PDB file of C-alpha atoms in Angstrom:
ATOM      1  CA  UNK A 175     180.146 -75.001-141.599  1.00  0.00           C
ATOM      2  CA  UNK A 176     183.488 -73.430-140.352  1.00  0.00           C
ATOM      3  CA  UNK A 177     185.681 -75.409-142.973  1.00  0.00           C
ATOM      4  CA  UNK A 178     183.220 -74.516-145.994  1.00  0.00           C
ATOM      5  CA  UNK A 179     183.644 -71.323-144.787  1.00  0.00           C
ATOM      6  CA  UNK A 180     187.550 -71.251-144.754  1.00  0.00           C
ATOM      7  CA  UNK A 181     187.491 -73.223-148.177  1.00  0.00           C
ATOM      8  CA  UNK A 182     185.447 -70.276-149.499  1.00  0.00           C
ATOM      9  CA  UNK A 183     187.897 -67.450-147.739  1.00  0.00           C
ATOM     10  CA  UNK A 184     190.786 -69.022-149.295  1.00  0.00           C
ATOM     11  CA  UNK A 185     189.035 -69.486-152.873  1.00  0.00           C
ATOM     12  CA  UNK A 186     188.455 -65.970-152.651  1.00  0.00           C
ATOM     13  CA  UNK A 187     191.852 -64.756-151.514  1.00  0.00           C
ATOM     14  CA  UNK A 188     193.317 -66.843-154.420  1.00  0.00           C
ATOM     15  CA  UNK A 189     191.172 -65.568-157.267  1.00  0.00           C
ATOM     16  CA  UNK A 190     191.448 -61.920-155.790  1.00  0.00           C
ATOM     17  CA  UNK A 191     195.065 -62.048-156.000  1.00  0.00           C
ATOM     18  CA  UNK A 192     195.227 -63.771-159.437  1.00  0.00           C
ATOM     19  CA  UNK A 193     192.788 -61.151-160.695  1.00  0.00           C
ATOM     20  CA  UNK A 194     195.026 -58.189-159.332  1.00  0.00           C
ATOM     21  CA  UNK A 195     198.296 -60.198-161.009  1.00  0.00           C
ATOM     22  CA  UNK A 196     196.770 -60.424-164.415  1.00  0.00           C
ATOM     23  CA  UNK A 197     195.359 -56.784-164.347  1.00  0.00           C
ATOM     24  CA  UNK A 198     198.943 -55.529-163.472  1.00  0.00           C
ATOM     25  CA  UNK A 199     200.440 -57.981-166.129  1.00  0.00           C
ATOM     26  CA  UNK A 200     197.869 -56.534-168.487  1.00  0.00           C
ATOM     27  CA  UNK A 201     198.558 -52.627-167.963  1.00  0.00           C
ATOM     28  CA  UNK A 202     202.558 -53.743-168.163  1.00  0.00           C
ATOM     29  CA  UNK A 203     201.968 -55.155-171.340  1.00  0.00           C
ATOM     30  CA  UNK A 204     200.095 -52.081-172.835  1.00  0.00           C
ATOM     31  CA  UNK A 205     202.644 -49.976-171.482  1.00  0.00           C
ATOM     32  CA  UNK A 206     205.169 -52.033-172.926  1.00  0.00           C
ATOM     33  CA  UNK A 207     203.580 -51.526-176.492  1.00  0.00           C
ATOM     34  CA  UNK A 208     203.601 -47.735-175.792  1.00  0.00           C
ATOM     35  CA  UNK A 209     206.910 -46.837-174.376  1.00  0.00           C
ATOM     36  CA  UNK A 210     209.096 -49.591-175.660  1.00  0.00           C
ATOM     37  CA  UNK A 211     207.406 -50.757-178.939  1.00  0.00           C
ATOM     38  CA  UNK A 212     206.320 -47.222-179.760  1.00  0.00           C
ATOM     39  CA  UNK A 213     203.432 -48.861-181.540  1.00  0.00           C
ATOM     40  CA  UNK A 214     199.581 -47.999-182.214  1.00  0.00           C
ATOM     41  CA  UNK A 215     198.387 -50.911-179.821  1.00  0.00           C
ATOM     42  CA  UNK A 216     197.485 -48.595-177.020  1.00  0.00           C
ATOM     43  CA  UNK A 217     195.604 -46.213-179.438  1.00  0.00           C
ATOM     44  CA  UNK A 218     193.794 -48.934-181.286  1.00  0.00           C
ATOM     45  CA  UNK A 219     192.764 -50.488-178.168  1.00  0.00           C
ATOM     46  CA  UNK A 220     191.099 -47.310-176.573  1.00  0.00           C
ATOM     47  CA  UNK A 221     187.518 -46.822-177.899  1.00  0.00           C
ATOM     48  CA  UNK A 222     187.442 -43.199-177.175  1.00  0.00           C
ATOM     49  CA  UNK A 223     190.760 -42.263-179.228  1.00  0.00           C
ATOM     50  CA  UNK A 224     189.653 -44.762-182.034  1.00  0.00           C
ATOM     51  CA  UNK A 225     186.259 -42.891-182.275  1.00  0.00           C
ATOM     52  CA  UNK A 226     187.497 -39.346-181.696  1.00  0.00           C
ATOM     53  CA  UNK A 227     191.530 -39.321-182.758  1.00  0.00           C
ATOM     54  CA  UNK A 228     190.739 -37.362-185.739  1.00  0.00           C
ATOM     55  CA  UNK A 229     189.282 -34.615-183.513  1.00  0.00           C
ATOM     56  CA  UNK A 230     191.796 -34.661-180.839  1.00  0.00           C
ATOM     57  CA  UNK A 231     195.195 -35.814-182.375  1.00  0.00           C
ATOM     58  CA  UNK A 232     195.013 -33.538-185.760  1.00  0.00           C
ATOM     59  CA  UNK A 233     195.283 -29.963-185.581  1.00  0.00           C
ATOM     60  CA  UNK A 234     192.429 -28.072-187.461  1.00  0.00           C
ATOM     61  CA  UNK A 235     193.360 -26.436-190.272  1.00  0.00           C
ATOM     62  CA  UNK A 236     192.047 -23.083-191.380  1.00  0.00           C
ATOM     63  CA  UNK A 237     190.145 -23.177-194.968  1.00  0.00           C
ATOM     64  CA  UNK A 238     191.144 -20.725-197.846  1.00  0.00           C
ATOM     65  CA  UNK A 239     187.975 -19.547-197.479  1.00  0.00           C
ATOM     66  CA  UNK A 240     187.675 -18.480-193.777  1.00  0.00           C
ATOM     67  CA  UNK A 241     188.374 -15.334-192.759  1.00  0.00           C
ATOM     68  CA  UNK A 242     191.909 -14.835-190.298  1.00  0.00           C
ATOM     69  CA  UNK A 243     191.106 -13.840-186.867  1.00  0.00           C
TER      70      UNK A 243
END
């Protein structure tokens, strides 16, 4: 059973490092789109931004009918 435990430990380690590498690559790609390409990819990929971007990113304009102050 020791050999089987070693095998699963090695598989677990390889998959863990692979997951960390893929996550880092994904974050690097998102930052590349945001910083270097300056495109809308990160904004479009963000669920929160896409649902509420009108409320957060656009300033509220005052209507002519609203009193000032």
